PDB file of C-alpha atoms in Angstrom:
ATOM      1  CA  MET A 106     -41.747 -19.902  26.440  1.00  0.00           C
ATOM      2  CA  ALA A 107     -41.145 -20.289  29.781  1.00  0.00           C
ATOM      3  CA  ARG A 108     -39.475 -17.645  31.831  1.00  0.00           C
ATOM      4  CA  CYS A 109     -36.222 -17.730  33.742  1.00  0.00           C
ATOM      5  CA  PRO A 110     -35.609 -15.667  36.408  1.00  0.00           C
ATOM      6  CA  ARG A 111     -32.509 -17.152  37.429  1.00  0.00           C
ATOM      7  CA  CYS A 112     -31.270 -16.332  33.895  1.00  0.00           C
ATOM      8  CA  ALA A 113     -32.209 -12.725  33.969  1.00  0.00           C
ATOM      9  CA  ALA A 114     -30.726 -12.250  37.340  1.00  0.00           C
ATOM     10  CA  ALA A 115     -27.446 -13.787  36.213  1.00  0.00           C
ATOM     11  CA  LEU A 116     -27.458 -11.464  33.103  1.00  0.00           C
ATOM     12  CA  LEU A 117     -28.410  -8.244  34.905  1.00  0.00           C
ATOM     13  CA  PRO A 118     -24.718  -7.741  36.353  1.00  0.00           C
ATOM     14  CA  LEU A 119     -23.408  -8.031  32.896  1.00  0.00           C
ATOM     15  CA  LEU A 120     -26.037  -5.625  31.431  1.00  0.00           C
ATOM     16  CA  LEU A 121     -26.099  -2.872  33.937  1.00  0.00           C
ATOM     17  CA  PRO A 122     -22.472  -1.607  32.969  1.00  0.00           C
ATOM     18  CA  LEU A 123     -23.545  -1.450  29.568  1.00  0.00           C
ATOM     19  CA  LEU A 124     -26.832   0.172  30.191  1.00  0.00           C
ATOM     20  CA  LEU A 125     -25.122   2.683  32.548  1.00  0.00           C
ATOM     21  CA  ALA A 126     -22.539   3.496  29.813  1.00  0.00           C
ATOM     22  CA  ALA A 127     -25.384   4.074  27.593  1.00  0.00           C
ATOM     23  CA  LEU A 128     -27.021   6.496  29.727  1.00  0.00           C
ATOM     24  CA  ALA A 129     -23.778   8.224  30.511  1.00  0.00           C
ATOM     25  CA  ARG A 130     -23.070   8.727  26.712  1.00  0.00           C
ATOM     26  CA  ARG A 131     -26.645   9.978  26.112  1.00  0.00           C
ATOM     27  CA  ALA A 132     -26.384  12.441  29.327  1.00  0.00           C
ATOM     28  CA  ALA A 133     -22.964  13.790  27.875  1.00  0.00           C
ATOM     29  CA  ALA A 134     -24.024  13.916  24.178  1.00  0.00           C
ATOM     30  CA  GLY A 135     -22.753  17.532  23.558  1.00  0.00           C
ATOM     31  CA  CYS A 136     -21.842  18.678  19.910  1.00  0.00           C
ATOM     32  CA  ALA A 137     -19.438  15.839  18.923  1.00  0.00           C
ATOM     33  CA  ALA A 138     -21.783  12.987  19.308  1.00  0.00           C
ATOM     34  CA  LEU A 139     -24.354  14.575  16.809  1.00  0.00           C
ATOM     35  CA  ARG A 140     -21.529  16.363  14.729  1.00  0.00           C
ATOM     36  CA  LEU A 141     -23.122  19.929  15.193  1.00  0.00           C
ATOM     37  CA  CYS A 142     -21.616  22.899  14.399  1.00  0.00           C
ATOM     38  CA  CYS A 143     -23.806  25.960  13.372  1.00  0.00           C
ATOM     39  CA  ALA A 144     -23.194  29.700  12.136  1.00  0.00           C
ATOM     40  CA  GLY A 145     -24.723  32.608  13.978  1.00  0.00           C
ATOM     41  CA  ARG A 146     -27.811  31.815  16.335  1.00  0.00           C
ATOM     42  CA  ASP A 147     -29.572  28.519  15.304  1.00  0.00           C
ATOM     43  CA  LEU A 148     -32.461  27.246  17.853  1.00  0.00           C
ATOM     44  CA  GLY A 149     -32.197  23.890  15.782  1.00  0.00           C
ATOM     45  CA  CYS A 150     -28.757  23.328  16.718  1.00  0.00           C
ATOM     46  CA  ARG A 151     -29.361  21.882  19.846  1.00  0.00           C
ATOM     47  CA  SER A 152     -28.157  18.593  21.704  1.00  0.00           C
ATOM     48  CA  ALA A 153     -28.437  17.832  25.388  1.00  0.00           C
ATOM     49  CA  GLY A 154     -25.852  17.261  27.897  1.00  0.00           C
ATOM     50  CA  TRP A 155     -23.772  19.391  30.573  1.00  0.00           C
ATOM     51  CA  ARG A 156     -23.613  23.082  30.135  1.00  0.00           C
ATOM     52  CA  PRO A 157     -20.559  25.162  31.318  1.00  0.00           C
ATOM     53  CA  ASP A 158     -22.573  26.162  34.554  1.00  0.00           C
ATOM     54  CA  GLY A 159     -22.796  22.428  35.649  1.00  0.00           C
ATOM     55  CA  SER A 160     -26.503  22.164  35.061  1.00  0.00           C
ATOM     56  CA  HIS A 161     -27.594  19.268  32.417  1.00  0.00           C
ATOM     57  CA  GLY A 162     -30.304  19.460  29.860  1.00  0.00           C
ATOM     58  CA  PRO A 163     -30.710  21.113  26.511  1.00  0.00           C
ATOM     59  CA  CYS A 164     -27.637  22.837  24.880  1.00  0.00           C
ATOM     60  CA  TYR A 165     -26.397  24.559  21.938  1.00  0.00           C
ATOM     61  CA  CYS A 166     -23.757  24.097  19.289  1.00  0.00           C
ATOM     62  CA  ASP A 167     -23.910  27.545  17.371  1.00  0.00           C
ATOM     63  CA  GLN A 168     -21.437  30.482  17.422  1.00  0.00           C
ATOM     64  CA  ALA A 169     -23.917  32.724  19.558  1.00  0.00           C
ATOM     65  CA  CYS A 170     -23.927  29.915  22.540  1.00  0.00           C
ATOM     66  CA  ALA A 171     -20.734  31.444  23.536  1.00  0.00           C
ATOM     67  CA  HIS A 172     -22.558  35.009  24.380  1.00  0.00           C
ATOM     68  CA  THR A 173     -25.815  33.093  25.738  1.00  0.00           C
ATOM     69  CA  LEU A 174     -23.653  30.671  27.874  1.00  0.00           C
ATOM     70  CA  ASP A 175     -25.602  27.690  26.928  1.00  0.00           C
ATOM     71  CA  CYS A 176     -23.212  25.816  24.920  1.00  0.00           C
ATOM     72  CA  CYS A 177     -22.595  22.262  25.293  1.00  0.00           C
ATOM     73  CA  HIS A 178     -19.920  20.992  27.321  1.00  0.00           C
ATOM     74  CA  ASP A 179     -17.587  20.041  24.581  1.00  0.00           C
ATOM     75  CA  TYR A 180     -18.620  22.899  22.122  1.00  0.00           C
ATOM     76  CA  ALA A 181     -14.896  24.386  22.119  1.00  0.00           C
ATOM     77  CA  GLN A 182     -13.451  21.320  21.188  1.00  0.00           C
ATOM     78  CA  ALA A 183     -15.834  20.101  18.556  1.00  0.00           C
ATOM     79  CA  CYS A 184     -16.310  23.329  16.969  1.00  0.00           C
ATOM     80  CA  PRO A 185     -12.691  25.093  17.119  1.00  0.00           C
ATOM     81  CA  VAL A 186     -12.540  28.607  16.014  1.00  0.00           C
ATOM     82  CA  ILE A 187     -10.772  28.624  12.688  1.00  0.00           C
ATOM     83  CA  SER A 188      -9.905  32.000  10.875  1.00  0.00           C
ATOM     84  CA  CYS A 189      -9.491  32.652   7.502  1.00  0.00           C
ATOM     85  CA  VAL A 190      -6.227  31.888   5.525  1.00  0.00           C
ATOM     86  CA  VAL A 191      -5.084  33.483   2.346  1.00  0.00           C
ATOM     87  CA  SER A 192      -2.244  32.393  -0.248  1.00  0.00           C
ATOM     88  CA  GLN A 193       0.419  34.981  -0.891  1.00  0.00           C
ATOM     89  CA  TRP A 194      -0.282  37.722  -3.478  1.00  0.00           C
ATOM     90  CA  SER A 195       0.402  36.963  -6.996  1.00  0.00           C
ATOM     91  CA  VAL A 196       2.720  39.052  -9.155  1.00  0.00           C
ATOM     92  CA  TRP A 197       1.292  42.421 -10.420  1.00  0.00           C
ATOM     93  CA  SER A 198      -0.771  42.078 -13.616  1.00  0.00           C
ATOM     94  CA  GLY A 199      -0.166  44.334 -16.587  1.00  0.00           C
ATOM     95  CA  CYS A 200      -2.230  47.428 -17.131  1.00  0.00           C
ATOM     96  CA  ALA A 201      -5.930  46.653 -17.690  1.00  0.00           C
ATOM     97  CA  GLU A 202      -6.007  48.650 -20.899  1.00  0.00           C
ATOM     98  CA  PRO A 203      -3.266  50.210 -22.931  1.00  0.00           C
ATOM     99  CA  CYS A 204      -2.786  53.866 -24.218  1.00  0.00           C
ATOM    100  CA  LYS A 205      -4.480  55.063 -21.132  1.00  0.00           C
ATOM    101  CA  THR A 206      -4.453  55.780 -17.535  1.00  0.00           C
ATOM    102  CA  THR A 207      -5.957  52.709 -15.856  1.00  0.00           C
ATOM    103  CA  TYR A 208      -4.841  50.220 -13.105  1.00  0.00           C
ATOM    104  CA  ARG A 209      -2.801  46.887 -12.627  1.00  0.00           C
ATOM    105  CA  ALA A 210      -3.825  44.377  -9.973  1.00  0.00           C
ATOM    106  CA  ARG A 211      -2.868  41.502  -8.040  1.00  0.00           C
ATOM    107  CA  ARG A 212      -4.828  38.967  -6.264  1.00  0.00           C
ATOM    108  CA  ARG A 213      -4.654  35.955  -3.799  1.00  0.00           C
ATOM    109  CA  HIS A 214      -7.131  33.315  -2.844  1.00  0.00           C
ATOM    110  CA  VAL A 215      -8.544  31.646  -0.028  1.00  0.00           C
ATOM    111  CA  ILE A 216      -6.857  28.698   1.277  1.00  0.00           C
ATOM    112  CA  GLN A 217      -9.005  28.131   4.234  1.00  0.00           C
ATOM    113  CA  GLU A 218     -12.283  29.516   4.811  1.00  0.00           C
ATOM    114  CA  PRO A 219     -13.211  30.875   8.408  1.00  0.00           C
ATOM    115  CA  ARG A 220     -15.405  28.678  10.623  1.00  0.00           C
ATOM    116  CA  ASN A 221     -17.159  28.965  13.847  1.00  0.00           C
ATOM    117  CA  GLY A 222     -16.676  32.629  14.112  1.00  0.00           C
ATOM    118  CA  GLY A 223     -12.891  32.826  12.958  1.00  0.00           C
ATOM    119  CA  GLU A 224     -11.427  36.128  11.519  1.00  0.00           C
ATOM    120  CA  PRO A 225     -12.972  36.694   8.209  1.00  0.00           C
ATOM    121  CA  CYS A 226     -10.996  36.723   4.896  1.00  0.00           C
ATOM    122  CA  PRO A 227      -9.176  39.971   4.079  1.00  0.00           C
ATOM    123  CA  ALA A 228      -9.556  41.803   0.523  1.00  0.00           C
ATOM    124  CA  LEU A 229      -8.323  39.368  -2.361  1.00  0.00           C
ATOM    125  CA  GLU A 230      -7.395  41.910  -4.979  1.00  0.00           C
ATOM    126  CA  GLU A 231      -5.344  45.026  -4.940  1.00  0.00           C
ATOM    127  CA  ARG A 232      -5.220  47.987  -7.497  1.00  0.00           C
ATOM    128  CA  ALA A 233      -2.603  50.592  -8.293  1.00  0.00           C
ATOM    129  CA  GLY A 234      -2.339  53.049 -10.924  1.00  0.00           C
ATOM    130  CA  CYS A 235      -0.908  51.987 -14.292  1.00  0.00           C
ATOM    131  CA  VAL A 236      -0.044  53.214 -17.787  1.00  0.00           C
ATOM    132  CA  GLU A 237       0.884  50.878 -20.619  1.00  0.00           C
ATOM    133  CA  TYR A 238       2.856  52.730 -23.593  1.00  0.00           C
ATOM    134  CA  TRP A 239       2.324  50.017 -26.317  1.00  0.00           C
ATOM    135  CA  SER A 240      -0.774  48.702 -27.668  1.00  0.00           C
ATOM    136  CA  GLN A 241      -1.527  45.020 -27.797  1.00  0.00           C
ATOM    137  CA  HIS A 242      -0.327  45.108 -31.396  1.00  0.00           C
ATOM    138  CA  GLY A 243       2.899  46.506 -30.431  1.00  0.00           C
ATOM    139  CA  ALA A 244       2.561  50.107 -31.751  1.00  0.00           C
ATOM    140  CA  GLU A 245       3.745  52.884 -29.690  1.00  0.00           C
ATOM    141  CA  CYS A 246       0.780  55.102 -28.089  1.00  0.00           C
ATOM    142  CA  LYS A 247       2.350  57.616 -25.873  1.00  0.00           C
ATOM    143  CA  GLN A 248       1.354  60.417 -28.186  1.00  0.00           C
ATOM    144  CA  SER A 249      -2.313  59.854 -27.425  1.00  0.00           C
ATOM    145  CA  LEU A 250      -1.544  60.022 -23.495  1.00  0.00           C
ATOM    146  CA  ILE A 251      -2.772  63.242 -22.417  1.00  0.00           C
ATOM    147  CA  PRO A 252      -2.090  64.750 -20.064  1.00  0.00           C
ATOM    148  CA  ALA A 253       1.333  64.212 -18.606  1.00  0.00           C
ATOM    149  CA  LEU A 254       1.163  61.475 -15.991  1.00  0.00           C
ATOM    150  CA  ILE A 255       3.082  61.914 -12.566  1.00  0.00           C
ATOM    151  CA  THR A 256       3.122  59.891  -9.381  1.00  0.00           C
ATOM    152  CA  THR A 257       5.103  60.266  -6.024  1.00  0.00           C
ATOM    153  CA  GLY A 258       8.987  60.544  -6.249  1.00  0.00           C
ATOM    154  CA  GLY A 259       9.213  57.723  -3.804  1.00  0.00           C
ATOM    155  CA  PHE A 260       8.520  55.428  -6.678  1.00  0.00           C
ATOM    156  CA  GLY A 261      11.729  56.247  -8.415  1.00  0.00           C
ATOM    157  CA  LYS A 262      14.352  54.360  -6.047  1.00  0.00           C
ATOM    158  CA  ALA A 263      12.609  51.087  -7.038  1.00  0.00           C
ATOM    159  CA  ARG A 264      12.333  52.082 -10.706  1.00  0.00           C
ATOM    160  CA  LYS A 265      16.200  52.911 -10.861  1.00  0.00           C
ATOM    161  CA  LYS A 266      16.950  49.470  -9.096  1.00  0.00           C
ATOM    162  CA  ARG A 267      14.946  47.698 -11.861  1.00  0.00           C
ATOM    163  CA  ALA A 268      16.413  49.727 -14.556  1.00  0.00           C
ATOM    164  CA  ALA A 269      19.948  49.063 -13.535  1.00  0.00           C
ATOM    165  CA  ALA A 270      19.069  45.100 -12.979  1.00  0.00           C
ATOM    166  CA  ASP A 271      18.053  45.028 -16.632  1.00  0.00           C
ATOM    167  CA  GLY A 272      20.887  47.172 -18.096  1.00  0.00           C
ATOM    168  CA  ASN A 273      18.645  49.921 -19.313  1.00  0.00           C
ATOM    169  CA  GLU A 274      19.735  52.581 -17.012  1.00  0.00           C
ATOM    170  CA  ARG A 275      20.001  55.857 -18.711  1.00  0.00           C
ATOM    171  CA  ALA A 276      20.831  59.360 -17.520  1.00  0.00           C
ATOM    172  CA  GLY A 277      17.609  61.176 -16.970  1.00  0.00           C
ATOM    173  CA  TYR A 278      16.716  64.720 -16.278  1.00  0.00           C
ATOM    174  CA  CYS A 279      14.454  66.981 -14.092  1.00  0.00           C
ATOM    175  CA  VAL A 280      11.672  69.462 -15.131  1.00  0.00           C
ATOM    176  CA  GLU A 281      10.610  72.189 -12.847  1.00  0.00           C
ATOM    177  CA  PHE A 282       7.013  73.396 -13.153  1.00  0.00           C
ATOM    178  CA  GLN A 283       4.679  75.955 -11.269  1.00  0.00           C
ATOM    179  CA  LEU A 284       1.449  74.451 -10.485  1.00  0.00           C
ATOM    180  CA  ALA A 285      -1.391  76.652 -11.786  1.00  0.00           C
ATOM    181  CA  ALA A 286      -4.760  74.891 -11.044  1.00  0.00           C
ATOM    182  CA  ILE A 287      -5.421  71.534  -9.106  1.00  0.00           C
ATOM    183  CA  THR A 288      -8.741  69.873  -8.706  1.00  0.00           C
ATOM    184  CA  PRO A 289     -10.364  69.335  -5.368  1.00  0.00           C
ATOM    185  CA  GLY A 290     -10.008  65.566  -6.005  1.00  0.00           C
ATOM    186  CA  CYS A 291      -6.301  65.670  -5.113  1.00  0.00           C
ATOM    187  CA  LEU A 292      -7.398  66.064  -1.221  1.00  0.00           C
ATOM    188  CA  HIS A 293     -10.068  63.248  -1.208  1.00  0.00           C
ATOM    189  CA  GLY A 294      -7.976  60.115  -1.934  1.00  0.00           C
ATOM    190  CA  HIS A 295      -8.224  57.860   1.280  1.00  0.00           C
ATOM    191  CA  ARG A 296      -5.839  55.036  -0.053  1.00  0.00           C
ATOM    192  CA  SER A 297      -2.285  54.890   1.288  1.00  0.00           C
ATOM    193  CA  TYR A 298      -0.873  55.330  -2.368  1.00  0.00           C
ATOM    194  CA  THR A 299      -2.572  58.540  -3.244  1.00  0.00           C
ATOM    195  CA  HIS A 300      -1.427  60.581   0.076  1.00  0.00           C
ATOM    196  CA  TRP A 301       1.258  62.044  -1.756  1.00  0.00           C
ATOM    197  CA  MET A 302      -1.415  64.161  -3.844  1.00  0.00           C
ATOM    198  CA  ARG A 303      -2.448  65.935  -0.769  1.00  0.00           C
ATOM    199  CA  TYR A 304       0.665  68.090  -1.025  1.00  0.00           C
ATOM    200  CA  LEU A 305      -0.024  69.640  -4.401  1.00  0.00           C
ATOM    201  CA  ARG A 306      -0.579  73.207  -4.055  1.00  0.00           C
ATOM    202  CA  GLU A 307      -1.547  75.972  -6.768  1.00  0.00           C
ATOM    203  CA  GLY A 308       1.668  78.427  -7.039  1.00  0.00           C
ATOM    204  CA  HIS A 309       4.060  75.843  -5.782  1.00  0.00           C
ATOM    205  CA  THR A 310       7.231  74.949  -7.662  1.00  0.00           C
ATOM    206  CA  VAL A 311       7.418  71.118  -8.158  1.00  0.00           C
ATOM    207  CA  CYS A 312      10.265  68.774  -9.687  1.00  0.00           C
ATOM    208  CA  VAL A 313       9.292  66.101 -11.899  1.00  0.00           C
ATOM    209  CA  GLU A 314      11.889  63.350 -12.841  1.00  0.00           C
ATOM    210  CA  CYS A 315      12.279  61.895 -16.307  1.00  0.00           C
ATOM    211  CA  GLN A 316      14.060  58.578 -16.007  1.00  0.00           C
ATOM    212  CA  HIS A 317      13.543  55.002 -17.471  1.00  0.00           C
ATOM    213  CA  PRO A 318      11.071  53.425 -18.609  1.00  0.00           C
ATOM    214  CA  ALA A 319       9.336  56.761 -19.231  1.00  0.00           C
ATOM    215  CA  LEU A 320      12.338  58.017 -20.893  1.00  0.00           C
ATOM    216  CA  ASP A 321      11.816  57.595 -24.532  1.00  0.00           C
ATOM    217  CA  SER A 322      15.108  55.680 -25.990  1.00  0.00           C
ATOM    218  CA  ARG A 323      14.658  57.742 -29.323  1.00  0.00           C
ATOM    219  CA  SER A 324      13.748  61.222 -28.246  1.00  0.00           C
ATOM    220  CA  LEU A 325      15.287  61.174 -24.924  1.00  0.00           C
ATOM    221  CA  HIS A 326      12.678  62.970 -23.413  1.00  0.00           C
ATOM    222  CA  CYS A 327       9.596  62.213 -21.261  1.00  0.00           C
ATOM    223  CA  TYR A 328       6.051  62.562 -22.649  1.00  0.00           C
ATOM    224  CA  GLY A 329       4.611  65.498 -21.180  1.00  0.00           C
ATOM    225  CA  ASP A 330       7.734  67.148 -19.877  1.00  0.00           C
ATOM    226  CA  GLY A 331       6.789  70.386 -21.780  1.00  0.00           C
ATOM    227  CA  SER A 332       9.673  70.689 -24.224  1.00  0.00           C
ATOM    228  CA  GLY A 333       8.894  72.705 -27.017  1.00  0.00           C
ATOM    229  CA  SER A 334       6.173  74.615 -25.272  1.00  0.00           C
ATOM    230  CA  LYS A 335       5.863  78.080 -25.487  1.00  0.00           C
ATOM    231  CA  LYS A 336       6.508  80.406 -22.303  1.00  0.00           C
ATOM    232  CA  ASN A 337       3.996  80.483 -19.604  1.00  0.00           C
ATOM    233  CA  GLN A 338       1.913  77.896 -22.011  1.00  0.00           C
ATOM    234  CA  LEU A 339      -0.642  76.074 -19.491  1.00  0.00           C
ATOM    235  CA  LEU A 340      -0.003  72.468 -19.799  1.00  0.00           C
ATOM    236  CA  HIS A 341      -1.953  69.704 -18.319  1.00  0.00           C
ATOM    237  CA  TRP A 342      -1.077  66.701 -16.014  1.00  0.00           C
ATOM    238  CA  GLN A 343      -2.939  63.784 -14.335  1.00  0.00           C
ATOM    239  CA  ALA A 344      -1.946  62.166 -11.058  1.00  0.00           C
ATOM    240  CA  VAL A 345      -1.626  58.418 -11.635  1.00  0.00           C
ATOM    241  CA  GLY A 346      -3.942  56.403  -9.024  1.00  0.00           C
ATOM    242  CA  ASN A 347      -6.633  58.970  -8.729  1.00  0.00           C
ATOM    243  CA  PRO A 348      -8.565  60.014 -11.804  1.00  0.00           C
ATOM    244  CA  GLN A 349     -10.156  63.022  -9.903  1.00  0.00           C
ATOM    245  CA  CYS A 350      -6.528  64.688  -9.073  1.00  0.00           C
ATOM    246  CA  ARG A 351      -5.379  66.632 -11.965  1.00  0.00           C
ATOM    247  CA  GLY A 352      -4.665  69.987 -13.087  1.00  0.00           C
ATOM    248  CA  THR A 353      -2.572  72.579 -15.158  1.00  0.00           C
ATOM    249  CA  TRP A 354       1.199  73.867 -14.583  1.00  0.00           C
ATOM    250  CA  LYS A 355       3.763  75.845 -16.467  1.00  0.00           C
ATOM    251  CA  ARG A 356       7.058  74.716 -17.481  1.00  0.00           C
ATOM    252  CA  ILE A 357       9.969  76.769 -15.715  1.00  0.00           C
ATOM    253  CA  ARG A 358      13.146  75.058 -16.830  1.00  0.00           C
ATOM    254  CA  GLN A 359      14.772  71.627 -17.299  1.00  0.00           C
ATOM    255  CA  LEU A 360      17.810  70.589 -15.028  1.00  0.00           C
ATOM    256  CA  ASP A 361      20.059  67.631 -14.743  1.00  0.00           C
ATOM    257  CA  THR A 362      18.888  66.589 -11.174  1.00  0.00           C
ATOM    258  CA  CYS A 363      15.945  67.655  -8.924  1.00  0.00           C
ATOM    259  CA  SER A 364      16.224  69.677  -6.000  1.00  0.00           C
ATOM    260  CA  CYS A 365      12.869  70.243  -4.471  1.00  0.00           C
ATOM    261  CA  PRO A 366      11.692  68.851  -1.019  1.00  0.00           C
ATOM    262  CA  SER A 367      10.411  65.332  -1.244  1.00  0.00           C
ATOM    263  CA  VAL A 368       6.781  66.309  -1.107  1.00  0.00           C
ATOM    264  CA  HIS A 369       7.264  68.337  -4.063  1.00  0.00           C
ATOM    265  CA  SER A 370       9.037  65.612  -5.966  1.00  0.00           C
ATOM    266  CA  PHE A 371       7.445  63.505  -8.510  1.00  0.00           C
ATOM    267  CA  LEU A 372       8.060  61.205 -11.455  1.00  0.00           C
ATOM    268  CA  PHE A 373       6.855  60.964 -15.410  1.00  0.00           C
ATOM    269  CA  ILE A 374       5.044  57.833 -15.896  1.00  0.00           C
TER     270      ILE A 374
END
């Protein structure tokens, strides 16, 4: 086949721009061209192109390149930082088990997994102390709940609002007790809902309010209120939310309303 030098010379001006464009693309290959985005330090996650310092050559598309200063020029655009996104909390579940001190839970799920060094996902489950008064078969089981179960008095405001909204609000009452013994576990709770337990002290007088739904509709008493107990009889109590916080107390008297300081005011559960 005869060569045509004139033909080649004529095509050169047409091919030269394409060749230069290809070389330019190769020189600026970076992360996007090879679809590279890698976690941690990955020496195999490598391309070639311009680096942030203006030099040209091997460059990387992994998370560590931001610290080693050898990222490809387009790393930030090709591998944007995406933090975890989670849904709203679900409603609180029922108690895990009936007829005992246990917990209820609420959950959320991951909508967007973190990428390229974004913020990790937060906890997807929260638990809180809980007591269920009825068995799965609908039988009342309060008589098996020993000892008396108490929580912070701050929970009472929300409880009263719910009772009023449901039309179940009834007149409650208050019982004063003198704390006789407290386990060391009351001081070791680190979660926000256990902070109130740190104020429990032996010898102190505390007020425990009985209100709906802990107020039994038939006996009009809260379980564990000490009614019917003998004078100076030691009665047992358990703090909901921390199974290691429990103790004994003596019933002093029953009142229409509580008048103890807020840190010594509690609720029957």
